Amino acid sequence: QSALTQPASVSGSPGQSITISCTGTSSDVGGYNYISWYQQHPGKAPKLMIYDVSNRPSGASNRFSGSKSGNTASLTISGLQAEDEADYYCSSYTSSGTRVFGTGTKVTVL
Amino acid sequence: QVQLVESGGGVVQPGRSLRLSCAASGFTFRNHAMHWVRQAPGKGLEWVAVISYDGSNKYYADSVRGRFTISRDNSENTLYLQMNSLRAEDTAVYYCAREEWGKVYFDYWGQGTLVTVSS
């Protein structure tokens, strides 16, 4: 049950696009389309942004999109805004029936 | 509206036990699998355990298996986490989270309860 690998930090200027990667194995990310992404502001509970690789729940901005290739999933934030500055975590279902989170990525808006 | 309210956190000595509760409202609790997720101070999210909608299936992270027990009372709309043999590394904010019916993601989260394991 090793955590999925994410970059520790990603930054961009307002209006730019950034992408956060999430790398696992064939037993989690690569084996299932059950990848979700969560945004967490300091002191707050996580918020669902993307589910099932690329679906957006109601309430999540359409500037957020997701994709997957092999054992790596990605979250892209387009038109970066100050309010997007937060920590982001990916999550996957695993072959053991458990769940696993990514190591987390701090997004900074320059 | 969906609400999840955790309680039961506090300061506990290493080796002792603690039980967390998560009171659910605003939805049909018995229809949803439920999870516990924790976050150590300044660290990332760590999945802890899941229980199926009817309590018949439970899965645990390796780090807590054999020490923690997840359970639920569908008549009381409450989720529990019994934590035994607590260690310093169990210090964290513990969140309960709902799994959307038939899906594999956490669509609602509580605000968390802090557990501090210290002598």
PDB file of C-alpha atoms in Angstrom:
ATOM      1  CA  GLN A   1       0.000   0.000   0.000  1.00  0.00           C
ATOM      2  CA  SER A   2       2.555   2.574  -1.026  1.00  0.00           C
ATOM      3  CA  ALA A   3       1.258   6.083  -1.632  1.00  0.00           C
ATOM      4  CA  LEU A   4       0.858   7.176  -5.219  1.00  0.00           C
ATOM      5  CA  THR A   5       3.610   9.520  -6.368  1.00  0.00           C
ATOM      6  CA  GLN A   6       2.843  13.188  -6.983  1.00  0.00           C
ATOM      7  CA  PRO A   7       5.196  16.145  -7.407  1.00  0.00           C
ATOM      8  CA  ALA A   8       5.615  18.005  -4.133  1.00  0.00           C
ATOM      9  CA  SER A   9       4.847  21.363  -5.702  1.00  0.00           C
ATOM     10  CA  VAL A  10       3.664  22.955  -8.912  1.00  0.00           C
ATOM     11  CA  SER A  11       3.344  26.660  -9.600  1.00  0.00           C
ATOM     12  CA  GLY A  12       1.968  28.903 -12.305  1.00  0.00           C
ATOM     13  CA  SER A  13       0.909  32.449 -13.031  1.00  0.00           C
ATOM     14  CA  PRO A  14      -2.733  33.514 -13.161  1.00  0.00           C
ATOM     15  CA  GLY A  15      -4.334  32.434 -16.409  1.00  0.00           C
ATOM     16  CA  GLN A  16      -1.788  29.718 -17.097  1.00  0.00           C
ATOM     17  CA  SER A  17      -2.427  25.975 -17.149  1.00  0.00           C
ATOM     18  CA  ILE A  18      -0.693  23.498 -14.881  1.00  0.00           C
ATOM     19  CA  THR A  19      -0.720  19.710 -14.723  1.00  0.00           C
ATOM     20  CA  ILE A  20      -0.236  17.482 -11.702  1.00  0.00           C
ATOM     21  CA  SER A  21       0.789  13.875 -12.239  1.00  0.00           C
ATOM     22  CA  CYS A  22      -0.116  10.877 -10.094  1.00  0.00           C
ATOM     23  CA  THR A  23       1.888   7.701 -10.659  1.00  0.00           C
ATOM     24  CA  GLY A  24       0.997   4.297  -9.307  1.00  0.00           C
ATOM     25  CA  THR A  25       1.141   0.712 -10.476  1.00  0.00           C
ATOM     26  CA  SER A  26      -0.925  -1.752 -12.454  1.00  0.00           C
ATOM     27  CA  SER A  27      -2.539  -2.758  -9.140  1.00  0.00           C
ATOM     28  CA  ASP A  28      -4.073   0.644  -8.622  1.00  0.00           C
ATOM     29  CA  VAL A  29      -3.944   3.544 -11.098  1.00  0.00           C
ATOM     30  CA  GLY A  30      -3.200   1.392 -14.125  1.00  0.00           C
ATOM     31  CA  GLY A  31      -5.721  -1.286 -13.309  1.00  0.00           C
ATOM     32  CA  TYR A  32      -8.885   0.717 -12.774  1.00  0.00           C
ATOM     33  CA  ASN A  33     -10.595   3.879 -13.962  1.00  0.00           C
ATOM     34  CA  TYR A  34     -11.364   4.768 -10.347  1.00  0.00           C
ATOM     35  CA  ILE A  35      -9.111   7.788 -10.046  1.00  0.00           C
ATOM     36  CA  SER A  36     -10.352  10.793  -8.127  1.00  0.00           C
ATOM     37  CA  TRP A  37      -8.800  14.139  -7.258  1.00  0.00           C
ATOM     38  CA  TYR A  38      -9.321  16.272  -4.153  1.00  0.00           C
ATOM     39  CA  GLN A  39      -8.567  19.905  -3.371  1.00  0.00           C
ATOM     40  CA  GLN A  40      -7.716  20.864   0.196  1.00  0.00           C
ATOM     41  CA  HIS A  41      -7.327  24.386   1.490  1.00  0.00           C
ATOM     42  CA  PRO A  42      -5.458  24.875   4.799  1.00  0.00           C
ATOM     43  CA  GLY A  43      -7.502  23.796   7.792  1.00  0.00           C
ATOM     44  CA  LYS A  44     -10.349  22.533   5.624  1.00  0.00           C
ATOM     45  CA  ALA A  45     -11.688  19.143   4.646  1.00  0.00           C
ATOM     46  CA  PRO A  46     -10.825  17.845   1.173  1.00  0.00           C
ATOM     47  CA  LYS A  47     -13.216  18.575  -1.693  1.00  0.00           C
ATOM     48  CA  LEU A  48     -13.889  16.256  -4.626  1.00  0.00           C
ATOM     49  CA  MET A  49     -12.823  17.820  -7.934  1.00  0.00           C
ATOM     50  CA  ILE A  50     -12.634  14.881 -10.375  1.00  0.00           C
ATOM     51  CA  TYR A  51     -13.919  11.298 -10.227  1.00  0.00           C
ATOM     52  CA  ASP A  52     -13.598   8.239 -12.451  1.00  0.00           C
ATOM     53  CA  VAL A  53     -10.494   9.732 -14.103  1.00  0.00           C
ATOM     54  CA  SER A  54     -12.149  12.603 -15.929  1.00  0.00           C
ATOM     55  CA  ASN A  55     -15.632  13.339 -14.593  1.00  0.00           C
ATOM     56  CA  ARG A  56     -16.409  16.575 -12.790  1.00  0.00           C
ATOM     57  CA  PRO A  57     -18.981  16.675  -9.986  1.00  0.00           C
ATOM     58  CA  SER A  58     -21.477  19.488  -9.794  1.00  0.00           C
ATOM     59  CA  GLY A  59     -19.873  22.351  -7.955  1.00  0.00           C
ATOM     60  CA  ALA A  60     -16.404  21.786  -9.361  1.00  0.00           C
ATOM     61  CA  SER A  61     -15.107  24.360 -11.814  1.00  0.00           C
ATOM     62  CA  ASN A  62     -14.880  23.332 -15.468  1.00  0.00           C
ATOM     63  CA  ARG A  63     -11.310  24.624 -15.403  1.00  0.00           C
ATOM     64  CA  PHE A  64     -10.395  21.289 -13.809  1.00  0.00           C
ATOM     65  CA  SER A  65      -9.930  18.236 -16.006  1.00  0.00           C
ATOM     66  CA  GLY A  66      -8.478  14.764 -15.587  1.00  0.00           C
ATOM     67  CA  SER A  67      -6.907  12.064 -17.718  1.00  0.00           C
ATOM     68  CA  LYS A  68      -4.984   8.817 -17.449  1.00  0.00           C
ATOM     69  CA  SER A  69      -2.363   6.983 -19.426  1.00  0.00           C
ATOM     70  CA  GLY A  70      -1.054   3.653 -18.203  1.00  0.00           C
ATOM     71  CA  ASN A  71      -0.059   3.882 -14.559  1.00  0.00           C
ATOM     72  CA  THR A  72      -0.158   7.690 -14.468  1.00  0.00           C
ATOM     73  CA  ALA A  73      -3.162   9.937 -13.963  1.00  0.00           C
ATOM     74  CA  SER A  74      -3.106  13.684 -14.411  1.00  0.00           C
ATOM     75  CA  LEU A  75      -5.071  16.696 -13.206  1.00  0.00           C
ATOM     76  CA  THR A  76      -4.965  19.854 -15.308  1.00  0.00           C
ATOM     77  CA  ILE A  77      -6.054  23.244 -14.038  1.00  0.00           C
ATOM     78  CA  SER A  78      -6.674  25.734 -16.837  1.00  0.00           C
ATOM     79  CA  GLY A  79      -6.896  29.485 -16.435  1.00  0.00           C
ATOM     80  CA  LEU A  80      -5.211  29.326 -13.045  1.00  0.00           C
ATOM     81  CA  GLN A  81      -6.802  31.575 -10.404  1.00  0.00           C
ATOM     82  CA  ALA A  82      -5.699  32.686  -6.961  1.00  0.00           C
ATOM     83  CA  GLU A  83      -8.416  30.540  -5.370  1.00  0.00           C
ATOM     84  CA  ASP A  84      -6.835  27.425  -6.891  1.00  0.00           C
ATOM     85  CA  GLU A  85      -3.881  27.738  -4.527  1.00  0.00           C
ATOM     86  CA  ALA A  86      -4.255  24.639  -2.350  1.00  0.00           C
ATOM     87  CA  ASP A  87      -3.041  21.093  -1.851  1.00  0.00           C
ATOM     88  CA  TYR A  88      -4.217  18.457  -4.326  1.00  0.00           C
ATOM     89  CA  TYR A  89      -4.418  14.711  -3.803  1.00  0.00           C
ATOM     90  CA  CYS A  90      -5.177  11.890  -6.181  1.00  0.00           C
ATOM     91  CA  SER A  91      -6.779   8.671  -4.997  1.00  0.00           C
ATOM     92  CA  SER A  92      -7.228   5.244  -6.531  1.00  0.00           C
ATOM     93  CA  TYR A  93      -9.016   2.007  -5.873  1.00  0.00           C
ATOM     94  CA  THR A  94      -6.607  -0.927  -5.452  1.00  0.00           C
ATOM     95  CA  SER A  95      -6.686  -4.608  -6.316  1.00  0.00           C
ATOM     96  CA  SER A  96      -6.922  -5.393  -2.590  1.00  0.00           C
ATOM     97  CA  GLY A  97     -10.221  -3.541  -2.298  1.00  0.00           C
ATOM     98  CA  THR A  98      -8.561  -0.737  -0.406  1.00  0.00           C
ATOM     99  CA  ARG A  99      -7.972   2.865  -1.429  1.00  0.00           C
ATOM    100  CA  VAL A 100      -4.709   4.776  -1.695  1.00  0.00           C
ATOM    101  CA  PHE A 101      -3.947   8.485  -1.832  1.00  0.00           C
ATOM    102  CA  GLY A 102      -1.167  10.307  -3.576  1.00  0.00           C
ATOM    103  CA  THR A 103       1.606  12.064  -1.707  1.00  0.00           C
ATOM    104  CA  GLY A 104      -0.012  15.437  -2.379  1.00  0.00           C
ATOM    105  CA  THR A 105       0.938  18.466  -4.459  1.00  0.00           C
ATOM    106  CA  LYS A 106       1.034  22.053  -3.270  1.00  0.00           C
ATOM    107  CA  VAL A 107      -0.145  24.400  -6.005  1.00  0.00           C
ATOM    108  CA  THR A 108       1.146  27.950  -5.811  1.00  0.00           C
ATOM    109  CA  VAL A 109      -0.269  30.798  -7.876  1.00  0.00           C
ATOM    110  CA  LEU A 110       2.560  33.211  -8.548  1.00  0.00           C
TER     111      LEU A 110
ATOM    112  CA  GLN B   1     -28.027  18.671   3.062  1.00  0.00           C
ATOM    113  CA  VAL B   2     -25.451  15.987   3.725  1.00  0.00           C
ATOM    114  CA  GLN B   3     -23.676  16.388   7.043  1.00  0.00           C
ATOM    115  CA  LEU B   4     -20.958  14.289   8.621  1.00  0.00           C
ATOM    116  CA  VAL B   5     -19.873  15.243  12.128  1.00  0.00           C
ATOM    117  CA  GLU B   6     -16.948  13.469  13.777  1.00  0.00           C
ATOM    118  CA  SER B   7     -16.415  13.344  17.526  1.00  0.00           C
ATOM    119  CA  GLY B   8     -14.399  11.474  20.110  1.00  0.00           C
ATOM    120  CA  GLY B   9     -10.937  12.853  19.438  1.00  0.00           C
ATOM    121  CA  GLY B  10      -8.582  13.987  22.156  1.00  0.00           C
ATOM    122  CA  VAL B  11      -5.266  13.320  23.840  1.00  0.00           C
ATOM    123  CA  VAL B  12      -4.500   9.687  24.713  1.00  0.00           C
ATOM    124  CA  GLN B  13      -1.417   7.902  25.984  1.00  0.00           C
ATOM    125  CA  PRO B  14       0.450   5.396  23.811  1.00  0.00           C
ATOM    126  CA  GLY B  15      -0.991   1.925  24.094  1.00  0.00           C
ATOM    127  CA  ARG B  16      -4.435   3.134  25.129  1.00  0.00           C
ATOM    128  CA  SER B  17      -7.705   3.053  23.192  1.00  0.00           C
ATOM    129  CA  LEU B  18     -10.101   5.601  21.749  1.00  0.00           C
ATOM    130  CA  ARG B  19     -13.375   5.378  19.822  1.00  0.00           C
ATOM    131  CA  LEU B  20     -14.308   7.897  17.187  1.00  0.00           C
ATOM    132  CA  SER B  21     -17.859   8.499  16.000  1.00  0.00           C
ATOM    133  CA  CYS B  22     -19.239  10.075  12.839  1.00  0.00           C
ATOM    134  CA  ALA B  23     -22.882  11.180  12.935  1.00  0.00           C
ATOM    135  CA  ALA B  24     -24.479  11.285   9.496  1.00  0.00           C
ATOM    136  CA  SER B  25     -27.551  13.220   8.404  1.00  0.00           C
ATOM    137  CA  GLY B  26     -29.224  14.535   5.276  1.00  0.00           C
ATOM    138  CA  PHE B  27     -29.009  11.276   3.321  1.00  0.00           C
ATOM    139  CA  THR B  28     -29.934   7.586   3.557  1.00  0.00           C
ATOM    140  CA  PHE B  29     -26.944   6.380   5.576  1.00  0.00           C
ATOM    141  CA  ARG B  30     -27.622   2.667   5.098  1.00  0.00           C
ATOM    142  CA  ASN B  31     -27.181   3.009   1.323  1.00  0.00           C
ATOM    143  CA  HIS B  32     -23.582   4.180   1.402  1.00  0.00           C
ATOM    144  CA  ALA B  33     -20.179   2.687   2.111  1.00  0.00           C
ATOM    145  CA  MET B  34     -18.243   4.840   4.557  1.00  0.00           C
ATOM    146  CA  HIS B  35     -14.547   5.511   5.083  1.00  0.00           C
ATOM    147  CA  TRP B  36     -12.109   6.870   7.619  1.00  0.00           C
ATOM    148  CA  VAL B  37      -9.212   8.947   6.283  1.00  0.00           C
ATOM    149  CA  ARG B  38      -6.545  10.570   8.441  1.00  0.00           C
ATOM    150  CA  GLN B  39      -4.015  13.352   8.083  1.00  0.00           C
ATOM    151  CA  ALA B  40      -1.040  13.710  10.378  1.00  0.00           C
ATOM    152  CA  PRO B  41      -0.050  17.313  11.198  1.00  0.00           C
ATOM    153  CA  GLY B  42       1.525  18.914   8.145  1.00  0.00           C
ATOM    154  CA  LYS B  43       1.311  15.660   6.167  1.00  0.00           C
ATOM    155  CA  GLY B  44      -0.800  14.191   3.404  1.00  0.00           C
ATOM    156  CA  LEU B  45      -4.018  12.214   3.411  1.00  0.00           C
ATOM    157  CA  GLU B  46      -3.871   8.555   4.406  1.00  0.00           C
ATOM    158  CA  TRP B  47      -6.760   6.183   3.795  1.00  0.00           C
ATOM    159  CA  VAL B  48      -7.547   4.159   6.941  1.00  0.00           C
ATOM    160  CA  ALA B  49     -10.569   1.901   6.471  1.00  0.00           C
ATOM    161  CA  VAL B  50     -13.835   1.302   4.633  1.00  0.00           C
ATOM    162  CA  ILE B  51     -17.054  -0.445   5.611  1.00  0.00           C
ATOM    163  CA  SER B  52     -19.738  -1.517   3.148  1.00  0.00           C
ATOM    164  CA  TYR B  53     -23.255  -0.126   3.306  1.00  0.00           C
ATOM    165  CA  ASP B  54     -24.501  -3.060   5.387  1.00  0.00           C
ATOM    166  CA  GLY B  55     -21.355  -3.623   7.431  1.00  0.00           C
ATOM    167  CA  SER B  56     -20.635  -7.005   5.876  1.00  0.00           C
ATOM    168  CA  ASN B  57     -17.331  -6.021   4.287  1.00  0.00           C
ATOM    169  CA  LYS B  58     -14.444  -4.136   5.852  1.00  0.00           C
ATOM    170  CA  TYR B  59     -10.981  -3.299   4.586  1.00  0.00           C
ATOM    171  CA  TYR B  60      -8.065  -1.687   6.377  1.00  0.00           C
ATOM    172  CA  ALA B  61      -4.773  -0.003   5.633  1.00  0.00           C
ATOM    173  CA  ASP B  62      -1.761  -2.124   6.565  1.00  0.00           C
ATOM    174  CA  SER B  63      -0.733   0.516   9.119  1.00  0.00           C
ATOM    175  CA  VAL B  64      -3.857  -0.035  11.255  1.00  0.00           C
ATOM    176  CA  ARG B  65      -4.968  -3.588  10.492  1.00  0.00           C
ATOM    177  CA  GLY B  66      -5.291  -5.596  13.677  1.00  0.00           C
ATOM    178  CA  ARG B  67      -5.445  -2.472  15.873  1.00  0.00           C
ATOM    179  CA  PHE B  68      -8.369  -0.479  14.458  1.00  0.00           C
ATOM    180  CA  THR B  69     -11.936  -1.668  13.852  1.00  0.00           C
ATOM    181  CA  ILE B  70     -14.471   0.118  11.687  1.00  0.00           C
ATOM    182  CA  SER B  71     -18.164  -0.427  12.379  1.00  0.00           C
ATOM    183  CA  ARG B  72     -21.519   1.199  11.830  1.00  0.00           C
ATOM    184  CA  ASP B  73     -24.995   1.412  13.305  1.00  0.00           C
ATOM    185  CA  ASN B  74     -27.457   2.022  10.506  1.00  0.00           C
ATOM    186  CA  SER B  75     -30.307   2.466  12.966  1.00  0.00           C
ATOM    187  CA  GLU B  76     -28.418   5.373  14.552  1.00  0.00           C
ATOM    188  CA  ASN B  77     -26.865   6.713  11.316  1.00  0.00           C
ATOM    189  CA  THR B  78     -23.446   6.538  12.921  1.00  0.00           C
ATOM    190  CA  LEU B  79     -20.018   5.324  11.836  1.00  0.00           C
ATOM    191  CA  TYR B  80     -17.365   4.285  14.343  1.00  0.00           C
ATOM    192  CA  LEU B  81     -13.638   3.722  14.503  1.00  0.00           C
ATOM    193  CA  GLN B  82     -12.353   1.783  17.488  1.00  0.00           C
ATOM    194  CA  MET B  83      -8.649   2.460  17.851  1.00  0.00           C
ATOM    195  CA  ASN B  84      -6.604   0.199  20.119  1.00  0.00           C
ATOM    196  CA  SER B  85      -2.889   0.012  20.937  1.00  0.00           C
ATOM    197  CA  LEU B  86      -2.450   3.604  19.827  1.00  0.00           C
ATOM    198  CA  ARG B  87       0.973   4.818  18.754  1.00  0.00           C
ATOM    199  CA  ALA B  88       2.495   8.266  18.374  1.00  0.00           C
ATOM    200  CA  GLU B  89       2.290   7.857  14.606  1.00  0.00           C
ATOM    201  CA  ASP B  90      -1.506   7.593  14.837  1.00  0.00           C
ATOM    202  CA  THR B  91      -1.621  11.279  15.768  1.00  0.00           C
ATOM    203  CA  ALA B  92      -3.745  12.908  13.085  1.00  0.00           C
ATOM    204  CA  VAL B  93      -6.991  14.564  12.153  1.00  0.00           C
ATOM    205  CA  TYR B  94      -9.443  11.779  11.394  1.00  0.00           C
ATOM    206  CA  TYR B  95     -12.082  12.418   8.742  1.00  0.00           C
ATOM    207  CA  CYS B  96     -15.099  10.311   7.932  1.00  0.00           C
ATOM    208  CA  ALA B  97     -16.093  10.338   4.288  1.00  0.00           C
ATOM    209  CA  ARG B  98     -19.060   9.057   2.326  1.00  0.00           C
ATOM    210  CA  GLU B  99     -18.690   6.958  -0.779  1.00  0.00           C
ATOM    211  CA  GLU B 100     -21.219   7.688  -3.489  1.00  0.00           C
ATOM    212  CA  TRP B 101     -23.527   4.691  -3.994  1.00  0.00           C
ATOM    213  CA  GLY B 102     -22.076   2.257  -6.495  1.00  0.00           C
ATOM    214  CA  LYS B 103     -19.041   4.448  -6.994  1.00  0.00           C
ATOM    215  CA  VAL B 104     -15.464   4.565  -5.785  1.00  0.00           C
ATOM    216  CA  TYR B 105     -14.844   8.093  -4.593  1.00  0.00           C
ATOM    217  CA  PHE B 106     -15.446  10.233  -1.525  1.00  0.00           C
ATOM    218  CA  ASP B 107     -18.152  12.738  -2.284  1.00  0.00           C
ATOM    219  CA  TYR B 108     -18.730  14.202   1.194  1.00  0.00           C
ATOM    220  CA  TRP B 109     -16.343  14.680   4.088  1.00  0.00           C
ATOM    221  CA  GLY B 110     -16.701  15.664   7.715  1.00  0.00           C
ATOM    222  CA  GLN B 111     -14.613  18.427   9.280  1.00  0.00           C
ATOM    223  CA  GLY B 112     -12.440  15.993  11.174  1.00  0.00           C
ATOM    224  CA  THR B 113     -11.525  15.259  14.784  1.00  0.00           C
ATOM    225  CA  LEU B 114      -7.984  15.492  16.132  1.00  0.00           C
ATOM    226  CA  VAL B 115      -6.410  12.529  17.882  1.00  0.00           C
ATOM    227  CA  THR B 116      -3.137  13.150  19.693  1.00  0.00           C
ATOM    228  CA  VAL B 117      -1.209  10.180  21.031  1.00  0.00           C
ATOM    229  CA  SER B 118       1.298  11.394  23.583  1.00  0.00           C
ATOM    230  CA  SER B 119       2.527  10.555  27.052  1.00  0.00           C
TER     231      SER B 119
END
